[in-house]
C-alpha positions as a Python dict, from the first residue, in 0.01 Angstrom:
ca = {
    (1, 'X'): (0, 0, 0),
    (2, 'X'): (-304, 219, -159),
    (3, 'X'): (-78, 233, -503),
    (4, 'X'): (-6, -148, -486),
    (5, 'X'): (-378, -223, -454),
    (6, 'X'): (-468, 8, -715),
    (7, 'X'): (-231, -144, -956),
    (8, 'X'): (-320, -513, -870),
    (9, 'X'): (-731, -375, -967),
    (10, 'X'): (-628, -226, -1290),
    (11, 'X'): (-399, -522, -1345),
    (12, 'X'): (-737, -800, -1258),
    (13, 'X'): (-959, -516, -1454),
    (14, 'X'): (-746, -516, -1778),
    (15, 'X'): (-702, -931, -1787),
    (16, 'X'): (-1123, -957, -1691),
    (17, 'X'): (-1200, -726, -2022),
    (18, 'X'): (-969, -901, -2249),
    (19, 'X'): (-1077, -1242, -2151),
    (20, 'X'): (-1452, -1101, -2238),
    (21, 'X'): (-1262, -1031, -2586),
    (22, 'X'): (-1110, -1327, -2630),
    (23, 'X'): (-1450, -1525, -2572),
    (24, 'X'): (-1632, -1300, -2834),
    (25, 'X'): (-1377, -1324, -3042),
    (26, 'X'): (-1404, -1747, -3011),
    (27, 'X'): (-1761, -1683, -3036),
    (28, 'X'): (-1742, -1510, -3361),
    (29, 'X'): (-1498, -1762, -3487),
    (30, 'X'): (-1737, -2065, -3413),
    (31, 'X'): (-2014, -1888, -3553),
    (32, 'X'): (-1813, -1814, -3828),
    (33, 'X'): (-1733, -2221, -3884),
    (34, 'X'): (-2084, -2310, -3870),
    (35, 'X'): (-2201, -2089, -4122),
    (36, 'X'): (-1919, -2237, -4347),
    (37, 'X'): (-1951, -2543, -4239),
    (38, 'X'): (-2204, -2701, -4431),
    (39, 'X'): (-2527, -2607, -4645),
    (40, 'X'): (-2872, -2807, -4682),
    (41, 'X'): (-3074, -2598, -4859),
    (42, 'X'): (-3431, -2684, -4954),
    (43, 'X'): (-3467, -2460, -5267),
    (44, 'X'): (-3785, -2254, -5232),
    (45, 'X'): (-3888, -2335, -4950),
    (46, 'X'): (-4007, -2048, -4676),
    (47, 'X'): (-3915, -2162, -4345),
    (48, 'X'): (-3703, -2435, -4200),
    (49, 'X'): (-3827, -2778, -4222),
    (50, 'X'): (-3711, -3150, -4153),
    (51, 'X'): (-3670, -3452, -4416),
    (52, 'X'): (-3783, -3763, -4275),
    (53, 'X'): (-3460, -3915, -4178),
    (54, 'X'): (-3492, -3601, -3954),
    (55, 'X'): (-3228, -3383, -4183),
    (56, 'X'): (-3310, -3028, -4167),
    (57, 'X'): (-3314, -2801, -4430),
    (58, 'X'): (-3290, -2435, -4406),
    (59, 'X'): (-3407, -2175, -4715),
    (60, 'X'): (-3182, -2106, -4975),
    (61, 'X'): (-3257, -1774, -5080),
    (62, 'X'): (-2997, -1545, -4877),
    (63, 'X'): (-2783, -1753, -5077),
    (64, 'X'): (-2897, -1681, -5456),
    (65, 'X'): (-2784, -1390, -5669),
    (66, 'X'): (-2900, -1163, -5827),
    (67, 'X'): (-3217, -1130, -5667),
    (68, 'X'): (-3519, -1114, -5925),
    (69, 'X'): (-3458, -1335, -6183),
    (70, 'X'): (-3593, -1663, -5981),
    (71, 'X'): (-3915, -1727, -5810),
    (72, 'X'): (-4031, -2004, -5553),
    (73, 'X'): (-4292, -2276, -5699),
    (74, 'X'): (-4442, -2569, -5556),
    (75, 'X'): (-4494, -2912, -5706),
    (76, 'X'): (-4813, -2970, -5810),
    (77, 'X'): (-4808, -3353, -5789),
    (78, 'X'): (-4629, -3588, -5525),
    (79, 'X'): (-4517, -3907, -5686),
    (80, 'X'): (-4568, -4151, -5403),
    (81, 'X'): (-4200, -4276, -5456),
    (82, 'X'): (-4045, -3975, -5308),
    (83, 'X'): (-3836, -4006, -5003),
    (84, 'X'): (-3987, -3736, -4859),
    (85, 'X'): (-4143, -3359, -4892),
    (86, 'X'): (-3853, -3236, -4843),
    (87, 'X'): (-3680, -3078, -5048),
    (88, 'X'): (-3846, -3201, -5348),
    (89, 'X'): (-4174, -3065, -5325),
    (90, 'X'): (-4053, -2708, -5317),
    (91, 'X'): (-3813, -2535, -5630),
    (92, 'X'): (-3591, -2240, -5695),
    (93, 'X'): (-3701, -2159, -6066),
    (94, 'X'): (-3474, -1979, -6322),
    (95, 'X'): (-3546, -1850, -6625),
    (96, 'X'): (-3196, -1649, -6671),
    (97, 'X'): (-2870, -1713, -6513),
    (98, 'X'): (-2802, -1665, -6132),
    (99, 'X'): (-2589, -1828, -5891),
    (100, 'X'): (-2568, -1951, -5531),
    (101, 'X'): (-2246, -1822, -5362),
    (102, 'X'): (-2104, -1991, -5062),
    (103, 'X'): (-1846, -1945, -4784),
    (104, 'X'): (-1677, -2241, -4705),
    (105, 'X'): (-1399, -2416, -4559),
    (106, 'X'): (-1074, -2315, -4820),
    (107, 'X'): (-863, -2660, -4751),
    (108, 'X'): (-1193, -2898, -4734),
    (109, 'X'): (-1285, -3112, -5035),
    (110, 'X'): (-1681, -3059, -5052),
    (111, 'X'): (-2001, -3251, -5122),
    (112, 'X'): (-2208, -3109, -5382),
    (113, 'X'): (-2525, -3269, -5404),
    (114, 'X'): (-2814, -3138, -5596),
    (115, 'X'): (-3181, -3281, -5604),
    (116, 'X'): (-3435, -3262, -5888),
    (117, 'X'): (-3774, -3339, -5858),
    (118, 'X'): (-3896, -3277, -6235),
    (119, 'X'): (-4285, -3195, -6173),
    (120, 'X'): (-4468, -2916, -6265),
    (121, 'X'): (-4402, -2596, -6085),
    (122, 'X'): (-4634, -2284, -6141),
    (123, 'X'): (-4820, -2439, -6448),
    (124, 'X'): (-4443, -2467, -6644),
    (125, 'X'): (-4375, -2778, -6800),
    (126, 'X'): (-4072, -3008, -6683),
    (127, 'X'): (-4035, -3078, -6993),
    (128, 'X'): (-3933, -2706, -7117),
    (129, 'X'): (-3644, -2749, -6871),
    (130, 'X'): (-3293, -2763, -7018),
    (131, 'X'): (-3024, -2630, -6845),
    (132, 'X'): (-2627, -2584, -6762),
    (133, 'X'): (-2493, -2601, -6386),
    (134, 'X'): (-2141, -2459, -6344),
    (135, 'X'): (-1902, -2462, -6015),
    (136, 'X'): (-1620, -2229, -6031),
    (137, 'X'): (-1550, -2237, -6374),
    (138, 'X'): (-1618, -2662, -6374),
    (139, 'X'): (-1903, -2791, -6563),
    (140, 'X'): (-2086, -3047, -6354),
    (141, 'X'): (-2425, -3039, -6571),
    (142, 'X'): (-2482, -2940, -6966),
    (143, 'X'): (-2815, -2884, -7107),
    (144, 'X'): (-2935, -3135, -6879),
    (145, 'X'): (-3263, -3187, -6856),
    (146, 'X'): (-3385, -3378, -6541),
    (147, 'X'): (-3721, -3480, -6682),
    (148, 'X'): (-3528, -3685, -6967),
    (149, 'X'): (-3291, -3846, -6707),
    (150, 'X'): (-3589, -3945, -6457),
    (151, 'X'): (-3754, -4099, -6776),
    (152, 'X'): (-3476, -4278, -6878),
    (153, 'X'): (-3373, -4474, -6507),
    (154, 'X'): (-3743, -4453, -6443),
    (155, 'X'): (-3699, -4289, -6143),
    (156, 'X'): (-3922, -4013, -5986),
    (157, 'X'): (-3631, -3798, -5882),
    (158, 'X'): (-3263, -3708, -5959),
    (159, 'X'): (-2993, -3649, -5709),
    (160, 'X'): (-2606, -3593, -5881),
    (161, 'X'): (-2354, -3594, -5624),
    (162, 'X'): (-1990, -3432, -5654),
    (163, 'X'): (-1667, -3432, -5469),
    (164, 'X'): (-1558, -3091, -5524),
    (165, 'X'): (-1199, -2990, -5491),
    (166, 'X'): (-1121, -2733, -5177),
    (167, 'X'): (-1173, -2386, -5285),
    (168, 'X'): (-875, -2151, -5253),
    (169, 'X'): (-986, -1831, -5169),
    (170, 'X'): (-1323, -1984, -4988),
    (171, 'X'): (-1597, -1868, -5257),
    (172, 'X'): (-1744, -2134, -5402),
    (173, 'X'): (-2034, -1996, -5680),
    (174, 'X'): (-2270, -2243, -5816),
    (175, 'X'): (-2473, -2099, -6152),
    (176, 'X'): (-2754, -2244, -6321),
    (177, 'X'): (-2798, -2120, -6682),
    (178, 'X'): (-3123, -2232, -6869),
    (179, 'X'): (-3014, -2338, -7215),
    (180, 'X'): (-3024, -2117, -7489),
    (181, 'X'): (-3017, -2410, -7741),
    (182, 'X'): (-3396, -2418, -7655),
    (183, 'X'): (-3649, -2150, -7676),
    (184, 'X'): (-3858, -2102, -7385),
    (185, 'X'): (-3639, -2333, -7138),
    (186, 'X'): (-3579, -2305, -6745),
    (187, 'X'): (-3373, -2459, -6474),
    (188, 'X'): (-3479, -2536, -6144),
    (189, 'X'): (-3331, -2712, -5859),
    (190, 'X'): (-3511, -2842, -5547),
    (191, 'X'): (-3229, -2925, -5306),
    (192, 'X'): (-2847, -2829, -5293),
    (193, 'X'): (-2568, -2957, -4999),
    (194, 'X'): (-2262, -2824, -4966),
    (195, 'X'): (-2096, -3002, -4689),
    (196, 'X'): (-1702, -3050, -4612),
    (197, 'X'): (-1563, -3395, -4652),
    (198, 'X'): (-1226, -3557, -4631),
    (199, 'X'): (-995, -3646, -4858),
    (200, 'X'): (-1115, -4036, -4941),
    (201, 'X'): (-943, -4076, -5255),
    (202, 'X'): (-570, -4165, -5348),
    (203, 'X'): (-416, -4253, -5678),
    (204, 'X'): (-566, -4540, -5887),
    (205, 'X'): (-383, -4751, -6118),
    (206, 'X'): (-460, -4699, -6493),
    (207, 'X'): (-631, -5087, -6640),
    (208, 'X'): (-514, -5135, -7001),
    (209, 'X'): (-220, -4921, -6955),
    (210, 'X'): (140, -5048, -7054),
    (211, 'X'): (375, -4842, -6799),
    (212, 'X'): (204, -4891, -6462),
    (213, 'X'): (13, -4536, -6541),
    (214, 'X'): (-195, -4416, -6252),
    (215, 'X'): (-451, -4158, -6228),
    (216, 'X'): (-426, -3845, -5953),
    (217, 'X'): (-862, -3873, -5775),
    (218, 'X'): (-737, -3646, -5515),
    (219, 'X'): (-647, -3353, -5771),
    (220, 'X'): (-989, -3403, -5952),
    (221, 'X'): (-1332, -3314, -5920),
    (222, 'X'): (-1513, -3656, -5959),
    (223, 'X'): (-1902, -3741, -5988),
    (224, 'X'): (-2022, -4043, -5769),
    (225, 'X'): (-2238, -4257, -6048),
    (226, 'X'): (-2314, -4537, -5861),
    (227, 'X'): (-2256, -4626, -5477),
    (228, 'X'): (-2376, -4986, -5445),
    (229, 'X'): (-2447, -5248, -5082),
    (230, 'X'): (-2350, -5513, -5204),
    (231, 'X'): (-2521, -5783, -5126),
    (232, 'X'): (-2732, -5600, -4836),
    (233, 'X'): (-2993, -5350, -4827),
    (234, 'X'): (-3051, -5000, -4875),
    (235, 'X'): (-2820, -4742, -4618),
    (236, 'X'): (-2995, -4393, -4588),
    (237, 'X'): (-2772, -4081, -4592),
    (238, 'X'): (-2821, -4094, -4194),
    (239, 'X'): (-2694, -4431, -4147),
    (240, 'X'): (-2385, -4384, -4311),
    (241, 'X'): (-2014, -4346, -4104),
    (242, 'X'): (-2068, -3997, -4125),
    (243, 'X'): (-2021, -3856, -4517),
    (244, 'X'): (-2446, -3847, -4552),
    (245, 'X'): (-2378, -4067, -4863),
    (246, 'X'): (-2666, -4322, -4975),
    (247, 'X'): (-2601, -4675, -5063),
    (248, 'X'): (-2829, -4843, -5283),
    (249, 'X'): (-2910, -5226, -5346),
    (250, 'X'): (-2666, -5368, -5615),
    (251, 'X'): (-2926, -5624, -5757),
    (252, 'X'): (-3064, -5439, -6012),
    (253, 'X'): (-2686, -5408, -6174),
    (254, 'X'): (-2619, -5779, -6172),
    (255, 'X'): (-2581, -5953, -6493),
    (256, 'X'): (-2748, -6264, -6671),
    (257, 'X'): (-2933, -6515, -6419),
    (258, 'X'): (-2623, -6574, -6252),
    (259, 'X'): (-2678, -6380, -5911),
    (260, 'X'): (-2490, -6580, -5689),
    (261, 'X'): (-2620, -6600, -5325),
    (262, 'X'): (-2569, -6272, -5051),
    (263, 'X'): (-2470, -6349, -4715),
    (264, 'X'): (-2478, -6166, -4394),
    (265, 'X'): (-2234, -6153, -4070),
    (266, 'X'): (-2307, -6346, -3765),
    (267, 'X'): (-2391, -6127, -3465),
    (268, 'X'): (-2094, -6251, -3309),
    (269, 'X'): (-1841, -6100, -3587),
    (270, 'X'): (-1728, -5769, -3510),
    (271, 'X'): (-1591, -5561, -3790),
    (272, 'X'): (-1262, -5404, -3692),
    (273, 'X'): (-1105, -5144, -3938),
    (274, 'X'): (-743, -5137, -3949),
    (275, 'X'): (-546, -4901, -3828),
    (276, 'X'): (-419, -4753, -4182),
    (277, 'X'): (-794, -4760, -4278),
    (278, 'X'): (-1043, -4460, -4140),
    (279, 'X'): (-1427, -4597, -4050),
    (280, 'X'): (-1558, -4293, -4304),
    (281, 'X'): (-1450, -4507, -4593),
    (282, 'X'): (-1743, -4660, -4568),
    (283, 'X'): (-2009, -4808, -4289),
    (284, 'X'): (-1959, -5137, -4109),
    (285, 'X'): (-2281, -5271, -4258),
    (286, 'X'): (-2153, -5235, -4605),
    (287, 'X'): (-1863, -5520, -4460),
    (288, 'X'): (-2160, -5724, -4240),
    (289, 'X'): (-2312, -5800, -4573),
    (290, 'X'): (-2157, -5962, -4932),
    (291, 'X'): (-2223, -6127, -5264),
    (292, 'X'): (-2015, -6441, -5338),
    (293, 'X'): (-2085, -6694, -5639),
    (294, 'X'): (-2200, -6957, -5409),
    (295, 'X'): (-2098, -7307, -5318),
    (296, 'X'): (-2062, -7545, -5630),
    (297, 'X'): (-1707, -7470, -5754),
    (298, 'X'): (-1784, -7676, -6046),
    (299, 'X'): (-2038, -7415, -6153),
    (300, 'X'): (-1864, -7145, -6048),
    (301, 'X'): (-1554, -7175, -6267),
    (302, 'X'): (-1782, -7182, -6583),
    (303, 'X'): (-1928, -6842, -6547),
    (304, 'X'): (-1867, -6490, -6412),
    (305, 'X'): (-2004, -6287, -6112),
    (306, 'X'): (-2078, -5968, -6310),
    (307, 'X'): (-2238, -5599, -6302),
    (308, 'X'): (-2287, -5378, -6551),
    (309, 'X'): (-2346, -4987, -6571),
    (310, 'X'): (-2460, -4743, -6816),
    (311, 'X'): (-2223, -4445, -6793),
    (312, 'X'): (-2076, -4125, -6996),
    (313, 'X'): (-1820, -4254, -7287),
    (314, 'X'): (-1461, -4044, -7317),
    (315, 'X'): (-1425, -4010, -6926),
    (316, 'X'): (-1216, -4231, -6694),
    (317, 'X'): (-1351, -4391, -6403),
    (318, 'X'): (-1236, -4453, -6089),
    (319, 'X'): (-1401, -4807, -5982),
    (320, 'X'): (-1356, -4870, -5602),
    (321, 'X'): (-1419, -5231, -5424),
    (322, 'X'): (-1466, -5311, -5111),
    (323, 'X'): (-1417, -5623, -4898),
    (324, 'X'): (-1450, -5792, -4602),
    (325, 'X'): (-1438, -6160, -4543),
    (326, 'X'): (-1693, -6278, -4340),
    (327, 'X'): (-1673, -6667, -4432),
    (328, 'X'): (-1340, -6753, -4466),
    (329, 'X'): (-1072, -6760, -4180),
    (330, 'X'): (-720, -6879, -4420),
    (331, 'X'): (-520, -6778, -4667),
    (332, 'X'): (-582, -6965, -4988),
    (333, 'X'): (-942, -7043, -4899),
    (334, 'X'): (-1111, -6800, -5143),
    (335, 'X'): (-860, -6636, -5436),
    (336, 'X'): (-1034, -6470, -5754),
    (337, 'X'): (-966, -6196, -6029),
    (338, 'X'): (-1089, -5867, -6115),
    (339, 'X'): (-1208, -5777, -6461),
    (340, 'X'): (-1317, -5385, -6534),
    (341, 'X'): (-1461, -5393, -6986),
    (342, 'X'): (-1258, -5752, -7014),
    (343, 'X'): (-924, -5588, -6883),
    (344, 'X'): (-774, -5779, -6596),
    (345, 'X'): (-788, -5509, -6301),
    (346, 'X'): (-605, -5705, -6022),
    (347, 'X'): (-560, -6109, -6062),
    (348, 'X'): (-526, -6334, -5727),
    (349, 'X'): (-747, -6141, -5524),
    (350, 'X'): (-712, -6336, -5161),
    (351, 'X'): (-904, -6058, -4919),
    (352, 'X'): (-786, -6247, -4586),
    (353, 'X'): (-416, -6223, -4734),
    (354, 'X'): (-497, -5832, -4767),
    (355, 'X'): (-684, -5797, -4452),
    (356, 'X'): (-489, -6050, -4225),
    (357, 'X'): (-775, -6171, -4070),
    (358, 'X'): (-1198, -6214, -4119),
    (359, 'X'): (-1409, -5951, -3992),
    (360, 'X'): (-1125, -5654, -4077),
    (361, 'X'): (-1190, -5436, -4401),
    (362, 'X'): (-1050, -5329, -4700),
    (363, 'X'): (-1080, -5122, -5061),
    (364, 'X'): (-889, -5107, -5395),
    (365, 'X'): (-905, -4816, -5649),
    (366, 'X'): (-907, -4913, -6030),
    (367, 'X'): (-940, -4681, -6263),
    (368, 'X'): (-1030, -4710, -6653),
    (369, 'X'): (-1091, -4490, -6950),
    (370, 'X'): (-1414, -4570, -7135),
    (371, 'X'): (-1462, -4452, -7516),
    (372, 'X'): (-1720, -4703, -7654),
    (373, 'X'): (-1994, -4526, -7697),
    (374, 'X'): (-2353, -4571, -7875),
    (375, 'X'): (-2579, -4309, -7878),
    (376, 'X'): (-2399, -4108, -7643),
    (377, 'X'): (-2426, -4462, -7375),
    (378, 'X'): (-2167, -4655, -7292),
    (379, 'X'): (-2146, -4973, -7063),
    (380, 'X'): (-1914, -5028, -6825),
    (381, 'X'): (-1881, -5381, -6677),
    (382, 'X'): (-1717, -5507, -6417),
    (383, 'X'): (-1694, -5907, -6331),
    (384, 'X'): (-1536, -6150, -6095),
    (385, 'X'): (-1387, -6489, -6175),
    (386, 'X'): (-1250, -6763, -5936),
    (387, 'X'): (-825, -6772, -6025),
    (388, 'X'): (-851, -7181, -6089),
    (389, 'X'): (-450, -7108, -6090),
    (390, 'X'): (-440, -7077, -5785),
    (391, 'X'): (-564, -7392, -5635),
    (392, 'X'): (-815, -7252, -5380),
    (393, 'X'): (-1024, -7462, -5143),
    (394, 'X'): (-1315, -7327, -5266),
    (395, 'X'): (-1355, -7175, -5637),
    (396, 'X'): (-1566, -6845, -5499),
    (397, 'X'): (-1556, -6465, -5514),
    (398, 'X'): (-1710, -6214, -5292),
    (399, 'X'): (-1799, -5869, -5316),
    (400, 'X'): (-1945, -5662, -4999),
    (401, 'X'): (-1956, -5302, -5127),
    (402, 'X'): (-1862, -5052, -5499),
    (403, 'X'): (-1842, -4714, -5549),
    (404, 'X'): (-1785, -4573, -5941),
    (405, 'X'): (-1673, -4236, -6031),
    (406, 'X'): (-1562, -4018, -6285),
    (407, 'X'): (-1280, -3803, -6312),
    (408, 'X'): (-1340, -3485, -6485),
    (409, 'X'): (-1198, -3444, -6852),
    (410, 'X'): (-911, -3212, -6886),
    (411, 'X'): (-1145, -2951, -7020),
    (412, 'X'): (-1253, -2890, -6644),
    (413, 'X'): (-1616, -3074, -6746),
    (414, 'X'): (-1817, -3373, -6569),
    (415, 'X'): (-2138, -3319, -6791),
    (416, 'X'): (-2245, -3612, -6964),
    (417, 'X'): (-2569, -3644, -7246),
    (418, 'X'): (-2871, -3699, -7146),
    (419, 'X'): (-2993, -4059, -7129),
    (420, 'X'): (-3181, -4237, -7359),
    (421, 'X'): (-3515, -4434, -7253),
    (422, 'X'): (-3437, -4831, -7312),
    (423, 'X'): (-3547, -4995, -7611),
    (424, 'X'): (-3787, -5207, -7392),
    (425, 'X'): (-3907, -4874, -7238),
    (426, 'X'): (-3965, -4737, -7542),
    (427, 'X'): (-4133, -5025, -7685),
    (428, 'X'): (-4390, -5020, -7370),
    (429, 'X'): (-4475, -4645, -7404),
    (430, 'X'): (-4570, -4714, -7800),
    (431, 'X'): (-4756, -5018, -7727),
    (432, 'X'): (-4926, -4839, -7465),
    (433, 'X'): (-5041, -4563, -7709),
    (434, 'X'): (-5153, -4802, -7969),
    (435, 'X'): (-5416, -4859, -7685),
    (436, 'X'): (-5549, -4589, -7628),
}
């Protein structure tokens, strides 16, 4: 009896300590998965602190090696159109090559987002700042200067965003390199994420090609280059389904006087993703909201619903379009083509013959290589036309959200010139001077 007893404690004893071990050891693991999980880093900064969407951002320099050859600086002027403090008022400052070295998730594509503010940090001038950023042997930025590009969109800040591709061996490094084409030059960066993502791209079918060729997104790196609402308003990163992506208004892309009219979903539609088609693609009030041409078909079969964007020459883009009908209830009603640089994309667009129904989404993946290029600029333009072919009740197109990326070159390398200021822009600044 005294030996059974004795073995049942030693039995309930051994079971009791390696259930403690098999908690720490889930323990470690979790912690583990967080750490690797994601990074939102506010470059420079001291302590912890919180954007105001309520994002936090955590120091970034545990993360940066060698230590030594970077210091912390401070802005020394807020432009009033920046989102927030943070990260942009704070920098990581270079002035020789170091990296940022990550553990992360080995079978996860990744975000890499990187914000430049380019103000004056520690009495050194933006201007002086020229620099290469490199990602495991890819070049995402070279000699790229952020204080050109912010002059050139006329924007106060820079943020380049990347779909990296998942990391093998779960070391992702991430240099910055001031240029040595320029004497005296920097690189800084105010804000870096590193967050896992899913796979949202698929093969695209090559425009302008002759055997049906189509180009492999989901074994490239790809830089997002525009990311528009069409037809709606501005989404922050924490209002999107989940990826922290931004979507911007896509008025300031359209074309000629012809803006069409936008449009918005009654409070009574729901939007109801199909089955085949995961709500991360993109958020329901990208599909509440659209463009269309408007409601004279008269007019609208004598012109074009059109965008056009400045982007790299010698890369291929992958152009993605999203719809939702939130008008039309029939086949037939609405039927229109797709034009990417004069190239018929996709003719006899009907979106409720796609869908199967109003209120339900959907997305198509074009992708074309662009090689007209002046000054380093080229234009990529993308229109819509009513298919008159077709007979539709109503000659219209509509247009709810686009996305534009580029594919990497087969040289492993993203990096694009820097832009150049507008003619207009240009003309302004030397008028201005002949003032003074």
């Amino acid at each position: 009896m005294n030996s059974n007893t004795n073995t049942i404690y030693c039995v309930v004893f051994f079971l009791f300590f390696l259930s403690l071990a098999f908690v720490e050891t889930k323990n470690l693991e979790s912690e583990s998965s967080v750490v690797s999980e994601s990074y939102v880093l506010s470059c420079g900064a001291q302590i912890e602190s919180t954007d105001i969407n309520g994002r936090k951002w955590i120091p970034d320099s545990k993360l940066v090696t060698p230590s030594g050859v970077s210091i912390n600086g401070t802005a020394m002027h807020q432009d009033p159109s920046l989102p927030s403090q943070v990260p942009y008022m704070t920098a990581r400052i270079f002035t020789s090559e170091a990296a940022y070295n990550f553990n992360v998730q080995p079978k996860k594509r990744l975000w890499i987002r990187l914000h430049f503010y380019p103000s004056s940090y520690n009495d050194l001038n933006p201007n002086d700042a020229f620099f290469s950023v490199i990602a495991n042997g890819f070049t995402l930025l070279n000699n790229f200067s952020a204080s050109i590009t912010a002059e050139a969109l006329t924007q106060a800040y820079i943020i380049k965003e990347f779909s990296f591709l998942p990391v093998l061996n779960g070391n992702l490094s991430i240099s910055f390199k001031p240029s040595p084409q320029k004497n005296g030059s920097f690189a800084f960066v105010n804000g870096i994420e590193v967050i896992p993502m899913p796979d949202i791209f698929e093969p695209a079918n090559l425009v302008g090609s002759e055997q049906g060729q189509t180009i492999d997104v989901r074994s490239s790196l790809v830089q997002t280059m525009y990311r528009l609402n069409v037809g709606g308003q501005y989404i922050p990163t924490t209002s999107d389904s989940g990826l922290s992506r931004t979507w911007y208004d896509d008025s300031p892309y359209m074309f000629g006087s012809a803006y069409g009219i936008t449009s918005e979903a009654g409070k009574s539609l729901s939007i109801d993703y199909p089955p085949n088609m995961p709500e991360y693609i993109a958020p329901r009030s990208v599909y509440r909201s659209a463009r269309t041409m408007g409601n004279s078909s008269e007019t609208n079969q004598n012109y074009n619903l059109t965008w056009t964007f400045e982007v790299d020459a010698y890369f291929t883009y992958v152009v993605r379009f999203h719809f939702c009908e939130i008008e039309q209830t029939k086949i037939n009603e609405r039927v229109f083509d797709i034009f990417l640089n004069n190239q018929t994309a996709q003719p006899s667009v009907d979106v409720i013959a796609w869908a199967g129904s109003r209120g339900v989404p959907v997305y198509r993946d074009y992708a074309i290589y662009v090689n007209d290029s002046r000054i380093g600029c080229a234009k990529l333009w993308i229109a819509l036309h009513p298919t008159v072919s077709s007979k539709p009740e109503n000659l219209d197109a509509i247009l709810n959200g686009l996305e534009i990326f580029k594919v990497n070159d087969t040289h492993g390398n993203l990096a694009g010139p820097n832009p150049v200021p507008s003619e207009m822009r240009q003309e302004d600044e030397e008028l201005l001077y002949s003032w003074l």
